[in-house]
GROMACS .gro file of C-alpha atoms in nm:
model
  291
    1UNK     CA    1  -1.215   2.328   1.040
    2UNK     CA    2  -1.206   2.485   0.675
    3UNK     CA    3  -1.191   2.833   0.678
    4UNK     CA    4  -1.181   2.912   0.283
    5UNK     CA    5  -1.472   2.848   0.049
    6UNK     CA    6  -1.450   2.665  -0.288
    7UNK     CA    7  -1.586   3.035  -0.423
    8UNK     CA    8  -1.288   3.184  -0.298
    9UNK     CA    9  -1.087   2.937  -0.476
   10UNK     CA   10  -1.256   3.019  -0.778
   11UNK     CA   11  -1.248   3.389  -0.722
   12UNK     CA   12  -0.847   3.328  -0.703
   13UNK     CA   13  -0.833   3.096  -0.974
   14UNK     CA   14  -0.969   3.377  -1.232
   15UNK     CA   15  -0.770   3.662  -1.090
   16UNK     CA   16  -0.493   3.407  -1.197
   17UNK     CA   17  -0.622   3.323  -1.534
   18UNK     CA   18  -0.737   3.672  -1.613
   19UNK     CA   19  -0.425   3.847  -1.477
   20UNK     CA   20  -0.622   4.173  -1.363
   21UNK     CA   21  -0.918   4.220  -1.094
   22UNK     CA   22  -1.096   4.419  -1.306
   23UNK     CA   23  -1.155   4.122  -1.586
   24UNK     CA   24  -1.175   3.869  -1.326
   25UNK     CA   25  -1.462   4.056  -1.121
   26UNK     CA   26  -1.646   4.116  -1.453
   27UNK     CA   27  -1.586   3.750  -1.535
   28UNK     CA   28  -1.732   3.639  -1.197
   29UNK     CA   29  -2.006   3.907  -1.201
   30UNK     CA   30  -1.917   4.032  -0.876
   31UNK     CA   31  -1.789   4.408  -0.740
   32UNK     CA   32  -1.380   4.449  -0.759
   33UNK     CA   33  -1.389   4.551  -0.401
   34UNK     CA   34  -1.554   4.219  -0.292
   35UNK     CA   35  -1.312   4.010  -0.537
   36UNK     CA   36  -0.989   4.192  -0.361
   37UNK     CA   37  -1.155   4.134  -0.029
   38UNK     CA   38  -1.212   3.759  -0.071
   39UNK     CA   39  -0.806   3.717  -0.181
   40UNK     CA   40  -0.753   3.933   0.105
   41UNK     CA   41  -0.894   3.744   0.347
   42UNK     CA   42  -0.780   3.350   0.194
   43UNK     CA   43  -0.413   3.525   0.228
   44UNK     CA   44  -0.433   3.603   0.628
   45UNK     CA   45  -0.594   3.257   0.667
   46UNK     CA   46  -0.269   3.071   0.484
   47UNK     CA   47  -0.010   3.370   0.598
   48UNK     CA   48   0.121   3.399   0.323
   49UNK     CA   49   0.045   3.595  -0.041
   50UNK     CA   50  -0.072   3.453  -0.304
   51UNK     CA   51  -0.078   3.762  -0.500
   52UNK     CA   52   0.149   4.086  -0.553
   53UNK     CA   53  -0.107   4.376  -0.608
   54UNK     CA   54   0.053   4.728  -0.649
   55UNK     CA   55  -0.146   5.017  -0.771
   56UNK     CA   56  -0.102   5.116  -1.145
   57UNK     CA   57   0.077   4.793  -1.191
   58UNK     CA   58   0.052   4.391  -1.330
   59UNK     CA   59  -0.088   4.157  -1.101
   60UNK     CA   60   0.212   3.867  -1.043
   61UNK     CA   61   0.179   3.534  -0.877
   62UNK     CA   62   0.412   3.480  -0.588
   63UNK     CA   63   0.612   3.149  -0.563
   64UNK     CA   64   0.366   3.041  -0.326
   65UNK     CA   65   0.080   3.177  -0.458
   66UNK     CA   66   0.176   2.885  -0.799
   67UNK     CA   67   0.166   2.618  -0.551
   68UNK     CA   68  -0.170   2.703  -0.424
   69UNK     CA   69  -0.318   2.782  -0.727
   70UNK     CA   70  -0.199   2.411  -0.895
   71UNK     CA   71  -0.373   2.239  -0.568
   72UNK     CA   72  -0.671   2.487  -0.569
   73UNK     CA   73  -0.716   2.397  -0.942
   74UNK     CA   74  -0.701   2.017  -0.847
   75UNK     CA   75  -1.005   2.079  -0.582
   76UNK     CA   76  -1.221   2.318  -0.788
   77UNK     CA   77  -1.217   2.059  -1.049
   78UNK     CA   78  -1.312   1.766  -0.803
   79UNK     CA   79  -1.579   1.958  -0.653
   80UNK     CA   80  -1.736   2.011  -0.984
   81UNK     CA   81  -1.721   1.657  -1.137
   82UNK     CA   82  -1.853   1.570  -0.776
   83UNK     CA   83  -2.126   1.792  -0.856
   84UNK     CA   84  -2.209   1.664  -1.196
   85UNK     CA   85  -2.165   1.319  -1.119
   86UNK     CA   86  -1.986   1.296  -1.434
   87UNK     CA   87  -1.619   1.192  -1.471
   88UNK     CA   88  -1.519   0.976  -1.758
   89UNK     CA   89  -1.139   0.991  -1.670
   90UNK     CA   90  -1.176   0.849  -1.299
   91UNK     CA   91  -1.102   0.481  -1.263
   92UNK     CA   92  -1.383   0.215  -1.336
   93UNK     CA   93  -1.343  -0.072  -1.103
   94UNK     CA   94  -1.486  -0.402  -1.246
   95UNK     CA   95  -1.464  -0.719  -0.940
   96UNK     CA   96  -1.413  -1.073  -1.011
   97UNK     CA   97  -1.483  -1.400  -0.814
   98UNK     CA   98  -1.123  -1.515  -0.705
   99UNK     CA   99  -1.208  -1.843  -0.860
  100UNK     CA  100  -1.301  -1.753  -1.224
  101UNK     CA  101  -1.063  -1.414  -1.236
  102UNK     CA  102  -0.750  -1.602  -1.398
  103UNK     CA  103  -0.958  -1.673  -1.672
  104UNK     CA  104  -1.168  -1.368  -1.686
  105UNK     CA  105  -1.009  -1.046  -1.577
  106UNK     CA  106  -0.756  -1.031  -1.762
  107UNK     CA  107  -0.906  -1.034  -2.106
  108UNK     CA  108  -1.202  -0.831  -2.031
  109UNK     CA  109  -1.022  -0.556  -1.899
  110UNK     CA  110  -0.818  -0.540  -2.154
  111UNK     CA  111  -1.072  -0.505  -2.408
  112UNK     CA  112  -1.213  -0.277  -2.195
  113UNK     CA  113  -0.946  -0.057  -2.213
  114UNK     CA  114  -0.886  -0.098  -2.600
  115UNK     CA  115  -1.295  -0.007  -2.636
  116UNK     CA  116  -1.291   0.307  -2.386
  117UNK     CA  117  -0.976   0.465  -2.401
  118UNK     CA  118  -1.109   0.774  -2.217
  119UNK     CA  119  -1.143   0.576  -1.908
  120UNK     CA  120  -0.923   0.409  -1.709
  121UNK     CA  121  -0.999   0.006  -1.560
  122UNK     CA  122  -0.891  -0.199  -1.250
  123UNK     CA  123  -0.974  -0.504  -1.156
  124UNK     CA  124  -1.009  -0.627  -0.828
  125UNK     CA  125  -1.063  -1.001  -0.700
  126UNK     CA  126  -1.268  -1.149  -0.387
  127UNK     CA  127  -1.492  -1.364  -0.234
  128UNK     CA  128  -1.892  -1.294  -0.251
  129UNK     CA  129  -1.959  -1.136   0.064
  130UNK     CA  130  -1.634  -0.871   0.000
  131UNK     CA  131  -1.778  -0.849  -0.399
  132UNK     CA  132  -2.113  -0.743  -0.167
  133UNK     CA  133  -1.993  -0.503   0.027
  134UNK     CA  134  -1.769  -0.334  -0.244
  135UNK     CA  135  -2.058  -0.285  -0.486
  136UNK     CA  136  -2.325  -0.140  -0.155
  137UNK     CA  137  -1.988   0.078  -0.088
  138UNK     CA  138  -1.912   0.197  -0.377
  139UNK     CA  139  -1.577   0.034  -0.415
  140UNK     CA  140  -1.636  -0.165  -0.738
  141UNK     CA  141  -1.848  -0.076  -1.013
  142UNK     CA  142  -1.925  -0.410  -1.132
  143UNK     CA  143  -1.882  -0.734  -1.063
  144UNK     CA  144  -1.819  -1.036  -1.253
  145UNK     CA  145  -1.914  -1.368  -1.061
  146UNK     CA  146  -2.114  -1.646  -0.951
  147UNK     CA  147  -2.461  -1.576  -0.921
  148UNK     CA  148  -2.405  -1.682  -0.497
  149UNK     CA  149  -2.503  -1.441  -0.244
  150UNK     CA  150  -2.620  -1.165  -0.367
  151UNK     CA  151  -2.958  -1.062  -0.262
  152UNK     CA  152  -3.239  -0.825  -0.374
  153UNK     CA  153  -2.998  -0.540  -0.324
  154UNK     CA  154  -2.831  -0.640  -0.684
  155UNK     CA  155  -2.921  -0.590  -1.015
  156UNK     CA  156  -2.771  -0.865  -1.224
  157UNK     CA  157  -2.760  -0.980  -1.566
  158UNK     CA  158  -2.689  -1.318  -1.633
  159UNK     CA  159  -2.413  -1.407  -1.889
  160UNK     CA  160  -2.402  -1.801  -1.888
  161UNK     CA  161  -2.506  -2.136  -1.676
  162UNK     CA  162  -2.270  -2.352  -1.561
  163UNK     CA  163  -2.280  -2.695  -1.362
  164UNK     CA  164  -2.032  -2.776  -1.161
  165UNK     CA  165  -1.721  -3.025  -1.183
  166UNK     CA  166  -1.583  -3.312  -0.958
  167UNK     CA  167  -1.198  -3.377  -0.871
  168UNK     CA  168  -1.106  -3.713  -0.862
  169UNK     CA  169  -0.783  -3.940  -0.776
  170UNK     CA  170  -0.708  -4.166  -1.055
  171UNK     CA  171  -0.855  -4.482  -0.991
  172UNK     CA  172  -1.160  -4.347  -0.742
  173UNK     CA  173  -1.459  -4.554  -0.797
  174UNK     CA  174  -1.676  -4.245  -0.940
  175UNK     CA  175  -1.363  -4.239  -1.269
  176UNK     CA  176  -1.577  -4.544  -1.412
  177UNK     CA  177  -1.864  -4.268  -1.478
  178UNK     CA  178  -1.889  -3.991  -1.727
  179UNK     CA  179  -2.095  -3.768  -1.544
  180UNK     CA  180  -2.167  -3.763  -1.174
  181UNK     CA  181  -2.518  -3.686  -1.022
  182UNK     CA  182  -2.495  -3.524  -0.687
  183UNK     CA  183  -2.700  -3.838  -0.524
  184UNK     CA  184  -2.341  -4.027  -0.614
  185UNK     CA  185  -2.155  -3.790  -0.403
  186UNK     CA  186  -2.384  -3.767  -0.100
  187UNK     CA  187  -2.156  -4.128   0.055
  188UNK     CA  188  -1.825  -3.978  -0.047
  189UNK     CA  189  -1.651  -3.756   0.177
  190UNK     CA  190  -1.621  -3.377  -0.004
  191UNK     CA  191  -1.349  -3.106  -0.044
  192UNK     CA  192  -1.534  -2.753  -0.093
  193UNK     CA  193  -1.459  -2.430  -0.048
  194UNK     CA  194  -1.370  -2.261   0.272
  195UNK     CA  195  -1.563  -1.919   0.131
  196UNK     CA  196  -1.919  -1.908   0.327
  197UNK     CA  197  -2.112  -1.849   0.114
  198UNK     CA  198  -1.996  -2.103  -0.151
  199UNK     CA  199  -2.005  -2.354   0.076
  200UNK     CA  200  -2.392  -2.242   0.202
  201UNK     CA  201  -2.468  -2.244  -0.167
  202UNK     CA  202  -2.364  -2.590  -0.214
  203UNK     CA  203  -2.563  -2.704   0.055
  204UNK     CA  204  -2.831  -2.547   0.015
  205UNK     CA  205  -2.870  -2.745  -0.281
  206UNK     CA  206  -2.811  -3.081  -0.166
  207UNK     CA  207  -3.044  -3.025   0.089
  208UNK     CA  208  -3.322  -2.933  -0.175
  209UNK     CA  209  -3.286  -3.285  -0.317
  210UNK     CA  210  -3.343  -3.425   0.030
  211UNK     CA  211  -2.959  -3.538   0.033
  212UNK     CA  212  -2.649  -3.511   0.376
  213UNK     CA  213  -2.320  -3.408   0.208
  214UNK     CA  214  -2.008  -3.508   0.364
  215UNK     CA  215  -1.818  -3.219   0.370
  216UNK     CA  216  -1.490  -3.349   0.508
  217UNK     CA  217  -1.245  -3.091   0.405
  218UNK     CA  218  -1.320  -2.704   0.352
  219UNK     CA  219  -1.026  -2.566   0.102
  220UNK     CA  220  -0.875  -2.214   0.131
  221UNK     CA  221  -0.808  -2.220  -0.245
  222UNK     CA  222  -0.922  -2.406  -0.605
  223UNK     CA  223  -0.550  -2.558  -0.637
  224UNK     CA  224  -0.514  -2.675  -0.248
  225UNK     CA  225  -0.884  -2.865  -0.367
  226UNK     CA  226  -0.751  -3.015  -0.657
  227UNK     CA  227  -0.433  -3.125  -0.510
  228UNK     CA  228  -0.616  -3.263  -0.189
  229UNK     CA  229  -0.841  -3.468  -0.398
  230UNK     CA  230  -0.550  -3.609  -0.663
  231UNK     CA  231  -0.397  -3.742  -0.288
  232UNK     CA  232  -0.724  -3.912  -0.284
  233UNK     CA  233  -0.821  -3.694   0.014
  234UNK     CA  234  -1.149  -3.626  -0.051
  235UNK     CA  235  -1.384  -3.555  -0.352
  236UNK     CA  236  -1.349  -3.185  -0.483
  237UNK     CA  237  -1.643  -3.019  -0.610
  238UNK     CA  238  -1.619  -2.672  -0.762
  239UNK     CA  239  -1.793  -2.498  -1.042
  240UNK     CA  240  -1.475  -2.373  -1.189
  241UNK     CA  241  -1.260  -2.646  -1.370
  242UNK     CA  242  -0.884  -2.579  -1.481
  243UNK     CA  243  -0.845  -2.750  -1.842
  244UNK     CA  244  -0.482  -2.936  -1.670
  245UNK     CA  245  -0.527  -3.315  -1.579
  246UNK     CA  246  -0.283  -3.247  -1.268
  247UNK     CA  247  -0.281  -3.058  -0.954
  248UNK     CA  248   0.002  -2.792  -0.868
  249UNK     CA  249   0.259  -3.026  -0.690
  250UNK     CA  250   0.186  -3.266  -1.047
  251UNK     CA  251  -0.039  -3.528  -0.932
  252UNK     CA  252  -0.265  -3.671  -1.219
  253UNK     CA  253  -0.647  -3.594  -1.110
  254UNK     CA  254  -0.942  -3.676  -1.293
  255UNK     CA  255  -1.216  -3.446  -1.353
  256UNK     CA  256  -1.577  -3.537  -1.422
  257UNK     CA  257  -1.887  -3.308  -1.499
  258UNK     CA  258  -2.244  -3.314  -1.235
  259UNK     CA  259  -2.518  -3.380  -1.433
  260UNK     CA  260  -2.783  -3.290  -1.184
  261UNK     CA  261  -2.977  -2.957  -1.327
  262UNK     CA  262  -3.057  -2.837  -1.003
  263UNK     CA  263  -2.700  -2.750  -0.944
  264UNK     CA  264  -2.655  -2.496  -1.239
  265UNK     CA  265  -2.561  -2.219  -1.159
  266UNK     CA  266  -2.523  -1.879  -1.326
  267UNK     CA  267  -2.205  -1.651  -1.384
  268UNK     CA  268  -2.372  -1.293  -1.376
  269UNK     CA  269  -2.285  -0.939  -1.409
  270UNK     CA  270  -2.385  -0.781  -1.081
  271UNK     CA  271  -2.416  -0.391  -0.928
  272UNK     CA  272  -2.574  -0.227  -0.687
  273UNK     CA  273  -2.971  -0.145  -0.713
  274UNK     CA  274  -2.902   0.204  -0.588
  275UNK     CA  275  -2.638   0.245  -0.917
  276UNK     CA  276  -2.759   0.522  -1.142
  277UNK     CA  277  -2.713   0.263  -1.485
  278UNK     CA  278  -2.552   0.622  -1.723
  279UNK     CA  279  -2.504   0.492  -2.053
  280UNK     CA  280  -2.145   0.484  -2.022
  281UNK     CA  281  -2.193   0.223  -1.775
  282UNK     CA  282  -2.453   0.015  -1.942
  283UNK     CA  283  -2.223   0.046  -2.281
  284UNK     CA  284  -1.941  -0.118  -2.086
  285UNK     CA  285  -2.203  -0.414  -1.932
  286UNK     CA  286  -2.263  -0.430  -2.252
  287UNK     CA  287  -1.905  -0.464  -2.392
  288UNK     CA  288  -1.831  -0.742  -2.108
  289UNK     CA  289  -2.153  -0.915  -2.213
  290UNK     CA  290  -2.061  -0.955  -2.575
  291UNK     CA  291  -1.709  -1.115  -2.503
   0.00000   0.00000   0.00000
């Protein structure tokens, strides 16, 4: 249970800045009796005073009393930015799709930074159900990712398409093709991601062409994919596409584009619906946009 009030924090907090409870009471507009009361009372509660009041002399801060008034300081403050909703100097937090962060976090919150130097970014990196719940949670900010999962709770703005990318062995039959359709994979067994949601997504869109993948290996990771499919494990299909020709553990793959439209899909800025959009938020969507 709290037994002091943020108003007795404040009435301390001007005794302290004033140095008399004369000017502090006329600063608060409130009676010096109720002033010296309130202190009164916030000392029994903590045992200890914060204050050294002697008739005819200076008010002085106890060693204690410094302490308390540095922490009561820190609350006041919090309790008013709470208030306002306003607080450029807390931290933005901008998520990114594990799969696409390598190439995108980095840079973008570093120009970020460089554009608002007022406000400090972080990045953080997961899968599209955790990007979900940080936005609905408050978490994250914004998030940076595949257009996958998110539902009419999001507001999103969509920054580019892209079409996804096979992983080949050398000398798989599909290498003799520049660009795969995704009735050419439907007989090969796949490699796709073990995230749910990906992996509903892809579906989901074979299905709408009337087409049975064979999903014959679900991969934790984009490099275990890559490097399952150079073995000649499986065919990987992901819609982000490293610009090396081998895997991790230096096996030559091949990589060929899906021509099929209907599996575009869109990398999007996305936040919550219940988001107030301040303009220092949609100044930074629009910074991210513009890179």
């Amino acid at each position: 249970m709290l037994y002091n009030t943020l108003r007795q924090y404040e009435y301390i907090l001007a005794v302290a800045q004033t140095g008399s409870l004369t000017d502090a009471a006329a600063k608060l507009n409130v009676s010096q009796p109720s002033l010296s009361v309130a202190i009164s009372r916030v000392e029994d509660t903590l045992g200890q005073p914060i204050f050294v009041r002697r008739k005819g002399a200076a008010i002085k801060i106890t060693p204690f009393g410094h302490r308390f008034i540095n922490e009561a300081q820190r609350l006041v403050a919090l309790a008013q930015s709470i208030e306002t909703g306003v607080d450029r100097s807390r931290t933005f937090v901008l998520g990114c799709f594990d799969d696409i962060a390598p190439w995108y976090l980095a840079p973008t919150l570093k120009h970020l930074q460089n554009s608002f130097a007022d406000i400090t970014f972080q990045g953080r990196e997961g899968g599209f159900a955790n990007l979900a719940t940080d936005l609905n949670e408050g978490r994250i900010d914004l998030a940076l990712s595949y257009d996958v999962g998110f539902d009419d709770r999001f507001q999103r703005r969509s920054l580019r398409s892209i079409a996804p990318t096979v992983f080949l062995s050398n000398g798989h039959t599909l290498t003799r093709n520049d660009h795969i359709t995704l009735q050419q994979l439907e007989d090969h067994p796949l490699i796709l991601s073990s995230e749910g949601l990906s992996e509903s997504f892809v579906k989901r869109i074979f299905e709408r062409l009337g087409l049975s993948p064979n999903i014959a290996i679900r991969a934790a990771s984009l490099e275990s994919m890559r490097s399952l499919a150079a073995h000649g494990m499986g065919v990987g299909l992901s819609y982000t596409c490293p610009t090396t020709d081998t895997s991790y553990d230096g096996c030559p793959l091949q990589t060929r584009p899906v021509s099929s439209p209907e599996a575009v899909a869109d990398i999007a800025l996305i936040w919550s619906r219940l988001r107030q959009e301040d303009p220092v938020f949609r100044q930074i969507s629009d910074q991210i946009a513009a890179l």
